[in-house]
Coordinates of C-alpha atoms and ligand atoms in Angstrom, one line a residue:
X1 CA 30.7 269.3 -25.2
X2 CA 33.6 267.2 -24.1
X3 CA 33.1 264.2 -21.9
X4 CA 34.2 264.0 -18.3
X5 CA 35.2 261.3 -15.9
X6 CA 31.9 261.9 -14.1
X7 CA 29.9 261.3 -17.3
X8 CA 31.6 257.8 -17.5
X9 CA 30.9 257.1 -13.8
X10 CA 27.2 258.0 -14.4
X11 CA 27.1 255.6 -17.3
X12 CA 28.5 252.8 -15.1
X13 CA 25.8 253.6 -12.5
X14 CA 23.1 253.1 -15.1
X15 CA 24.6 250.0 -16.6
X16 CA 22.4 247.0 -16.0
X17 CA 25.2 244.6 -17.0
X18 CA 27.5 246.0 -14.4
X19 CA 27.0 243.2 -11.8
X20 CA 28.3 240.6 -14.3
X21 CA 31.8 241.9 -13.6
X22 CA 31.6 240.3 -10.2
X23 CA 31.4 236.9 -11.9
X24 CA 35.1 237.3 -12.9
X25 CA 38.3 237.2 -11.1
X26 CA 40.4 240.1 -12.3
X27 CA 43.6 241.6 -10.8
X28 CA 42.9 244.7 -8.8
X29 CA 44.0 247.9 -10.4
X30 CA 44.2 246.5 -13.9
X31 CA 42.1 247.5 -16.9
X32 CA 41.9 244.5 -19.0
X33 CA 41.3 245.3 -22.7
X34 CA 42.6 242.0 -24.1
X35 CA 39.6 239.7 -23.7
X36 CA 39.6 239.4 -27.5
X37 CA 42.9 237.5 -27.1
X38 CA 42.5 235.7 -23.8
X39 CA 39.2 236.1 -21.9
X40 CA 39.2 236.7 -18.2
X41 CA 38.7 233.9 -15.7
X42 CA 35.2 233.4 -14.3
X43 CA 35.3 233.1 -10.5
X44 CA 33.4 229.7 -10.8
X45 CA 36.2 228.1 -12.9
X46 CA 38.8 227.3 -10.3
X47 CA 36.2 225.5 -8.0
X48 CA 34.7 223.7 -11.0
X49 CA 38.0 222.4 -12.2
X50 CA 38.9 221.3 -8.7
X51 CA 35.6 219.5 -8.4
X52 CA 36.1 217.6 -11.6
X53 CA 39.6 216.5 -10.5
X54 CA 38.7 215.8 -6.8
X55 CA 35.2 214.4 -7.2
X56 CA 34.7 213.1 -10.7
X57 CA 38.2 212.0 -11.6
X58 CA 39.6 211.1 -8.2
X59 CA 36.5 209.4 -6.8
X60 CA 34.5 208.0 -9.7
X61 CA 37.3 207.5 -12.1
X62 CA 36.3 205.9 -15.4
X63 CA 32.6 205.7 -14.3
X64 CA 32.5 209.5 -14.7
X65 CA 32.3 209.1 -18.5
X66 CA 28.7 208.0 -17.9
X67 CA 28.0 209.2 -14.4
X68 CA 29.2 212.7 -14.8
X69 CA 28.1 212.9 -18.4
X70 CA 31.7 213.4 -19.7
X71 CA 30.9 211.6 -22.9
X72 CA 28.3 214.1 -23.9
X73 CA 30.1 217.3 -22.8
X74 CA 31.2 218.5 -26.2
X75 CA 27.6 218.3 -27.5
X76 CA 26.0 219.6 -24.3
X77 CA 28.2 222.7 -24.4
X78 CA 27.4 223.1 -28.0
X79 CA 23.7 223.0 -27.3
X80 CA 24.1 225.4 -24.4
X81 CA 25.8 228.0 -26.7
X82 CA 24.0 227.3 -29.9
X83 CA 21.3 230.0 -29.5
X84 CA 24.1 232.6 -29.3
X85 CA 25.2 231.5 -32.7
X86 CA 21.8 231.3 -34.3
X87 CA 22.4 227.5 -34.5
X88 CA 19.9 224.8 -33.8
X89 CA 20.1 222.0 -31.2
X90 CA 22.6 219.2 -31.9
X91 CA 24.4 221.4 -34.5
X92 CA 27.4 222.6 -32.5
X93 CA 30.2 220.7 -30.7
X94 CA 33.1 222.2 -28.6
X95 CA 36.2 220.3 -29.4
X96 CA 39.8 220.6 -30.5
X97 CA 41.2 224.0 -31.6
X98 CA 40.0 226.5 -34.1
X99 CA 42.9 225.6 -36.4
X100 CA 42.0 221.9 -36.3
X101 CA 38.3 222.5 -36.7
X102 CA 39.1 224.8 -39.6
X103 CA 41.0 222.0 -41.2
X104 CA 38.0 219.7 -40.8
X105 CA 35.4 222.0 -42.3
X106 CA 37.6 223.3 -45.1
X107 CA 38.4 219.8 -46.1
X108 CA 34.7 218.8 -45.9
X109 CA 33.8 221.9 -48.0
X110 CA 36.5 221.0 -50.6
X111 CA 35.1 217.5 -50.8
X112 CA 31.5 218.6 -51.2
X113 CA 32.5 221.2 -53.8
X114 CA 34.5 218.6 -55.8
X115 CA 31.4 216.4 -55.9
X116 CA 29.1 219.2 -56.9
X117 CA 31.4 220.8 -59.5
X118 CA 34.8 219.3 -60.2
X119 CA 35.8 222.3 -62.3
X120 CA 35.8 224.6 -59.3
X121 CA 39.4 225.1 -58.5
X122 CA 39.6 228.2 -56.2
X123 CA 39.5 228.7 -52.4
X124 CA 38.9 232.4 -51.7
X125 CA 39.8 234.1 -48.5
X126 CA 41.1 237.5 -47.3
X127 CA 44.7 238.4 -47.4
X128 CA 44.4 240.0 -43.9
X129 CA 42.7 236.9 -42.4
X130 CA 44.3 235.5 -39.2
X131 CA 47.5 233.7 -40.3
X132 CA 46.5 230.3 -38.9
X133 CA 43.4 230.4 -41.2
X134 CA 45.7 231.1 -44.2
X135 CA 48.1 228.4 -43.2
X136 CA 45.4 225.8 -42.8
X137 CA 43.8 226.9 -46.1
X138 CA 47.2 226.5 -47.8
X139 CA 47.4 222.9 -46.7
X140 CA 43.8 222.1 -47.7
X141 CA 44.5 223.7 -51.1
X142 CA 47.6 221.6 -51.5
X143 CA 45.7 218.4 -50.7
X144 CA 42.7 219.2 -53.0
X145 CA 44.5 220.8 -55.9
X146 CA 42.8 224.1 -55.2
X147 CA 44.3 227.6 -55.9
X148 CA 44.3 229.9 -52.8
X149 CA 43.1 233.3 -53.8
X150 CA 43.9 236.1 -51.3
X151 CA 41.6 239.1 -51.5
X152 CA 41.3 242.6 -50.1
X153 CA 37.9 243.3 -48.4
X154 CA 36.6 245.3 -51.4
X155 CA 37.6 242.5 -53.8
X156 CA 35.5 239.8 -52.2
X157 CA 32.1 240.3 -53.9
X158 CA 33.6 240.8 -57.3
X159 CA 35.7 237.7 -56.9
X160 CA 32.7 235.4 -56.5
X161 CA 32.3 233.3 -59.6
X162 CA 31.6 229.8 -60.8
X163 CA 35.3 228.8 -60.6
X164 CA 35.3 229.2 -56.9
X165 CA 34.7 226.2 -54.6
X166 CA 34.9 227.6 -51.1
X167 CA 34.9 231.1 -49.5
X168 CA 36.6 231.3 -46.1
X169 CA 36.1 234.5 -44.2
X170 CA 36.6 235.6 -40.6
X171 CA 33.5 237.6 -39.6
X172 CA 35.3 240.2 -37.5
X173 CA 38.9 240.9 -38.6
X174 CA 41.4 240.4 -35.8
X175 CA 43.6 243.4 -36.9
X176 CA 41.0 246.0 -37.6
X177 CA 37.8 244.9 -35.8
X178 CA 35.9 245.4 -39.1
X179 CA 32.9 243.1 -39.4
X180 CA 31.6 241.6 -42.6
X181 CA 27.9 241.3 -43.5
X182 CA 27.6 237.6 -43.2
X183 CA 24.1 237.3 -44.7
X184 CA 24.9 239.4 -47.7
X185 CA 28.2 237.8 -48.6
X186 CA 26.8 234.3 -48.0
X187 CA 23.9 235.0 -50.3
X188 CA 26.2 236.4 -53.0
X189 CA 28.5 233.3 -52.7
X190 CA 25.6 230.9 -52.8
X191 CA 24.4 232.5 -56.1
X192 CA 27.6 230.9 -57.5
X193 CA 27.1 227.7 -55.5
X194 CA 30.2 228.6 -53.4
X195 CA 30.3 227.0 -49.9
X196 CA 30.8 229.5 -47.1
X197 CA 33.0 228.9 -44.1
X198 CA 32.8 231.5 -41.4
X199 CA 35.5 231.9 -38.7
X200 CA 33.7 233.4 -35.6
X201 CA 36.7 233.7 -33.3
X202 CA 36.2 237.5 -32.8
X203 CA 32.4 237.2 -33.0
X204 CA 31.2 234.4 -30.8
X205 CA 30.0 236.0 -27.5
X206 CA 31.0 239.5 -28.9
X207 CA 28.5 240.4 -31.5
X208 CA 25.1 239.0 -32.7
X209 CA 25.6 235.9 -34.9
X210 CA 22.8 234.2 -36.8
X211 CA 24.3 231.3 -38.7
X212 CA 20.9 229.8 -39.8
X213 CA 19.6 233.2 -40.6
X214 CA 22.6 234.0 -42.8
X215 CA 22.3 230.5 -44.3
X216 CA 26.0 229.8 -43.8
X217 CA 27.5 226.4 -44.5
X218 CA 30.2 225.9 -41.9
X219 CA 31.5 227.8 -38.9
X220 CA 34.3 227.5 -36.4
X221 CA 35.2 229.7 -33.4
X222 CA 37.3 230.2 -30.4
X223 CA 36.6 229.2 -26.7
X224 CA 39.3 231.2 -25.0
X225 CA 38.6 234.7 -26.3
X226 CA 35.1 236.2 -25.6
X227 CA 33.8 232.9 -24.2
X228 CA 36.3 233.0 -21.3
X229 CA 37.0 229.3 -21.4
X230 CA 40.6 229.5 -20.4
X231 CA 43.9 229.3 -22.3
X232 CA 43.7 226.8 -25.1
X233 CA 40.0 226.1 -24.3
X234 CA 38.2 223.8 -26.8
X235 CA 36.9 225.6 -29.9
X236 CA 33.6 225.0 -31.6
X237 CA 32.5 223.8 -35.0
X238 CA 29.1 224.0 -36.7
X239 CA 27.8 222.6 -40.0
X240 CA 24.5 223.4 -41.5
X241 CA 22.2 220.3 -41.4
X242 CA 22.1 220.2 -45.3
X243 CA 25.9 219.6 -45.4
X244 CA 26.8 218.0 -42.1
X245 CA 26.2 214.4 -43.3
X246 CA 27.4 214.9 -46.9
X247 CA 31.0 213.7 -46.3
X248 CA 33.4 212.4 -43.7
X249 CA 35.5 215.1 -42.1
X250 CA 39.2 214.2 -42.6
X251 CA 40.1 213.4 -39.0
X252 CA 38.2 210.2 -38.7
X253 CA 38.9 209.3 -35.0
X254 CA 36.8 207.1 -32.9
X255 CA 34.9 209.8 -31.0
X256 CA 33.4 210.8 -34.4
X257 CA 32.4 207.2 -35.1
X258 CA 28.7 206.2 -35.1
X259 CA 29.4 203.6 -32.4
X260 CA 32.8 204.2 -30.8
X261 CA 32.4 201.6 -28.1
X262 CA 31.6 198.7 -30.5
X263 CA 35.2 198.8 -31.5
X264 CA 34.6 197.8 -35.1
X265 CA 37.5 198.0 -37.5
X266 CA 35.7 200.0 -40.1
X267 CA 35.0 203.7 -39.9
X268 CA 31.3 204.8 -40.0
X269 CA 30.7 208.4 -39.1
X270 CA 28.1 209.5 -36.5
X271 CA 25.1 211.3 -37.9
X272 CA 25.2 215.0 -37.4
X273 CA 27.8 217.3 -35.8
X274 CA 29.2 214.5 -33.5
X275 CA 31.2 213.3 -36.5
X276 CA 33.3 216.4 -36.1
X277 CA 34.8 215.0 -32.9
X278 CA 38.1 213.1 -33.3
X279 CA 39.7 211.6 -30.3
X280 CA 39.1 211.5 -26.5
X281 CA 37.9 214.9 -25.3
X282 CA 39.7 217.2 -22.8
X283 CA 37.2 217.0 -20.0
X284 CA 38.9 219.3 -17.6
X285 CA 39.2 222.0 -20.3
X286 CA 35.6 221.5 -21.4
X287 CA 34.5 221.8 -17.7
X288 CA 36.4 225.1 -17.4
X289 CA 34.9 226.3 -20.6
X290 CA 31.4 225.6 -19.3
X291 CA 32.0 228.2 -16.6
X292 CA 32.6 230.7 -19.3
X293 CA 29.4 229.7 -21.2
X294 CA 27.5 229.8 -17.9
X295 CA 28.2 233.6 -17.7
X296 CA 26.4 234.0 -21.1
X297 CA 23.5 232.0 -19.8
X298 CA 23.4 234.3 -16.8
X299 CA 23.2 237.4 -19.1
X300 CA 20.0 236.1 -20.7
X301 CA 17.9 237.6 -17.8
X302 CA 19.6 240.9 -18.4
X303 CA 18.8 241.2 -22.1
X304 CA 21.2 238.7 -23.6
X305 CA 23.2 239.5 -26.7
X306 CA 21.1 242.6 -27.5
X307 CA 22.2 244.1 -24.2
X308 CA 25.8 243.0 -24.6
X309 CA 26.0 244.4 -28.1
X310 CA 24.5 247.8 -27.0
X311 CA 27.0 248.1 -24.2
X312 CA 29.9 247.0 -26.4
X313 CA 29.1 249.6 -29.0
X314 CA 28.7 252.3 -26.3
X315 CA 32.1 251.3 -24.9
X316 CA 33.8 251.4 -28.3
X317 CA 32.1 254.6 -29.3
X318 CA 33.3 256.2 -26.1
X319 CA 36.8 255.0 -26.5
X320 CA 37.0 256.3 -30.1
X321 CA 35.5 259.6 -29.0
X322 CA 37.9 260.1 -26.0
X323 CA 41.0 259.1 -28.1
X324 CA 39.9 261.7 -30.6
X325 CA 39.3 264.4 -27.9
X326 CA 42.3 263.7 -25.7
X327 CA 45.1 262.1 -27.8
X328 CA 45.4 264.4 -30.8
X329 CA 48.8 265.1 -32.3
X330 CA 50.5 261.8 -31.7
X331 CA 50.1 260.1 -35.1
X332 CA 47.2 257.9 -34.1
X333 CA 44.5 256.9 -36.5
X334 CA 41.5 254.6 -36.5
X335 CA 41.5 251.2 -38.2
X336 CA 38.1 250.2 -36.9
X337 CA 35.0 251.3 -38.8
X338 CA 32.8 254.0 -37.3
X339 CA 29.7 252.4 -38.7
X340 CA 28.2 250.2 -36.1
X341 CA 27.1 247.5 -38.5
X342 CA 30.7 247.1 -39.6
X343 CA 32.3 247.0 -36.1
X344 CA 33.1 244.1 -33.8
X345 CA 33.8 244.5 -30.1
X346 CA 37.3 246.0 -30.4
X347 CA 39.0 249.2 -31.4
X348 CA 42.2 249.3 -33.3
X349 CA 44.3 252.4 -33.5
X350 CA 47.0 252.8 -36.1
X351 CA 50.2 254.7 -35.6
X352 CA 52.2 256.2 -38.4
X353 CA 55.6 254.9 -39.5
X354 CA 58.6 257.0 -38.7
X355 CA 57.3 258.1 -35.3
X356 CA 59.2 255.4 -33.4
X357 CA 62.6 255.7 -31.7
X358 CA 65.0 257.6 -33.9
X359 CA 62.4 257.8 -36.6
X360 CA 62.3 254.0 -37.0
X361 CA 59.0 252.1 -37.0
X362 CA 55.9 253.4 -35.4
X363 CA 56.6 253.0 -31.7
X364 CA 53.2 251.2 -31.3
X365 CA 54.8 248.2 -29.6
X366 CA 56.5 250.3 -27.0
X367 CA 53.3 252.4 -26.4
X368 CA 51.4 249.2 -25.6
X369 CA 54.2 248.0 -23.3
X370 CA 54.2 251.3 -21.5
X371 CA 50.4 251.1 -21.1
X372 CA 50.7 247.5 -19.8
X373 CA 53.2 248.8 -17.2
X374 CA 50.5 251.3 -16.1
X375 CA 47.9 248.5 -15.8
X376 CA 46.1 249.0 -19.1
X377 CA 46.3 245.8 -21.0
X378 CA 45.8 245.9 -24.8
X379 CA 48.0 244.4 -27.4
X380 CA 50.1 245.1 -30.5
X381 CA 49.8 243.7 -34.0
X382 CA 52.6 244.3 -36.4
X383 CA 51.9 246.1 -39.7
X384 CA 53.8 245.8 -42.9
X385 CA 56.4 248.5 -42.1
X386 CA 54.9 251.0 -44.6
X387 CA 55.3 248.6 -47.5
X388 CA 51.6 247.9 -48.0
X389 CA 48.3 249.0 -46.6
X390 CA 48.7 247.8 -43.0
X391 CA 50.0 250.1 -40.3
X392 CA 51.1 248.9 -36.9
X393 CA 48.1 248.4 -34.7
X394 CA 47.4 249.1 -31.0
X395 CA 44.5 246.8 -30.2
X396 CA 41.9 247.2 -27.5
X397 CA 39.2 244.6 -26.8
X398 CA 36.0 245.8 -25.0
X399 CA 34.2 242.9 -23.3
X400 CA 30.9 244.3 -22.0
X401 CA 30.8 241.5 -19.4
X402 CA 33.6 243.0 -17.3
X403 CA 34.7 246.4 -18.8
X404 CA 33.0 249.5 -17.6
X405 CA 32.8 253.1 -18.8
X406 CA 35.1 254.5 -16.2
X407 CA 37.7 251.9 -17.3
X408 CA 37.5 253.4 -20.8
X409 CA 38.1 256.9 -19.4
X410 CA 41.1 255.7 -17.4
X411 CA 42.5 253.7 -20.3
X412 CA 42.5 256.7 -22.6
X413 CA 43.9 259.0 -19.8
X414 CA 46.8 256.5 -19.4
X415 CA 47.3 256.5 -23.2
X416 CA 47.3 260.3 -23.2
X417 CA 49.9 260.4 -20.5
X418 CA 52.1 257.7 -22.2
X419 CA 52.1 259.7 -25.4
X420 CA 52.4 263.2 -23.9
X421 CA 55.3 262.2 -21.6
X422 CA 57.1 260.3 -24.2
X423 CA 57.6 257.6 -21.6
X424 CA 57.2 254.9 -24.2
X425 CA 60.7 255.9 -25.5
X426 CA 62.3 254.2 -22.5
X427 CA 64.4 251.2 -23.6
X428 CA 62.6 248.8 -21.3
X429 CA 59.4 249.2 -23.4
X430 CA 61.2 248.1 -26.6
X431 CA 62.2 244.6 -25.5
X432 CA 60.3 242.1 -27.7
X433 CA 58.8 239.1 -26.0
X434 CA 57.7 235.8 -27.5
X435 CA 54.0 236.5 -27.2
X436 CA 52.8 240.0 -28.1
Ligands
PLP501 C1 42.3 233.4 -32.3 C2 42.1 233.0 -33.7 C3 42.4 231.7 -34.1 C4 43.1 230.8 -33.1 O1 43.2 229.5 -33.5 P1 43.8 228.4 -32.5 O2 43.8 227.2 -33.3 O3 43.0 228.5 -31.3 O4 45.2 228.8 -32.2 C5 42.1 231.3 -35.4 N1 41.5 232.2 -36.2 C6 41.2 233.4 -35.9 C7 40.5 234.3 -36.8 C8 41.4 233.9 -34.6 O5 41.1 235.1 -34.2

C-alpha cells in the first residue's frame, strides 16, 4: 500500500513532540531540513540575548561575572547537557569551537599515549571524516611525530593494533549519516590500549549517546547543529575522569588555570574538565546556546531522547520510503544505512555521475538549489567525481524537534517535481556560492 498525504497528517496529529515546533522561530512556508548544518533559532533566544546585553552587560557590567554567574556558564551548560551525552556532572564544558576542542583532546591523547607506550606511532581515523577533523589531526601528528592513517569504515576494526596511539572517529558521518557502534569500537580499541576520541557533531541532540557506557576517553561536539545554539555557537568537550587530569591540554590559557584570578606567573591546570577552557568565554554566545539546550530540557517531560530518537527514525524511514515510491528513475540512490542502529538523524541521497547538464557531473548541486528555491532546504556535499567511492550527495537533516511528517511528504513531492520537470537544469540553479 502506498502512503498518502493524509497518512502523514495523521501521524502529525498523533505526534506528542509536535508542540515543540512552537518553541522555534522558522520562516513561514519553508521546510527546513538543514538542522544538521545550522539548527533553527529557538524563540527564546532573541529575548535572552537582548536581556544579557541590556540587563547584565549594560547595567551590571563587570559585576555580572559573579552576579549573573557568567564565570560558571561553560560548566553550568555542560552540566545541563551532560545527561544527554551519558556524561557525569562536572565532566563537560561548552567552549571554543569543535576544531579547537579537537586540537586540545587529540593533543592530550597523544601526550598520554606517548607516556604509556612511546612506540605507538599511529593516529587512526576515517578517510571520510569531516575535513576539519582531518586537518586538525594532521597538525597534531606533525607535532607529535605520529603517522596519520586514513581508513575506510570496514578497515577500522582490522587496523586496531599495538602500534596505534589514538583512534579518532566521528560517530555519525556527515556525508552519509552512517553511525558507528561506539561501544563496540571503543572496546576493540581499548583491547590494544588505544585512546578513543569521538566527534559527536552529528550525534549530540540527534541520537542517544552514552559516553560513560561506551567507556570512551574523549569527546567533542557542536553547539550550532542539533543543539540549536546559533551560528558559531560554543562547542563542547568531555574527557573521561580517568584521563582528564593526566596531562595539560595544549592551550594553557588563564581560564583553564586552577586559580585564574590569583594572577600567578606559573601555569597550574584546574582539576577536571575546567582545564579545557582557554581564554575569556563568549558570554553572549553561551547565553544563546542555553536557549537551545533549554529546548532539550523541555523534551524530558515528553520522553526525552527516547522519544526524539523514535520520531527521528520514523521521519527518516518515511523519507526513504517516499523517495523510493515517488522519485524512481532519476538516478537517485541511498547513502544512508537502512538499519536503524547504523543511522543518524539525516538521509543522504546519492546521484549518479553523468546525469548533470550535458552529461557532466551529477546535477545534485542544482537539484538542491532548485529545492531551496521551492522552500525545501537541504544541502549538497560534493563527491569525488566518479574517481573513488563517493558520489555527490543530497543531504537532508531531520530534526524531530521541529520537522513533521507532512513536511516529509511535501519535501519529497517538491523533489519529485524538480526531477520530473527538469527544472534543476535552469542556469540559475548552477551558480556556485561560497557556502554550500
Ligand atoms: C560541523 C562539524 C565540525 C565543525 O567544526 P567547527 O570547528 O565548528 O567549524 C567538525 N567536525 C564535524 C564532524 C562536524 O560535523
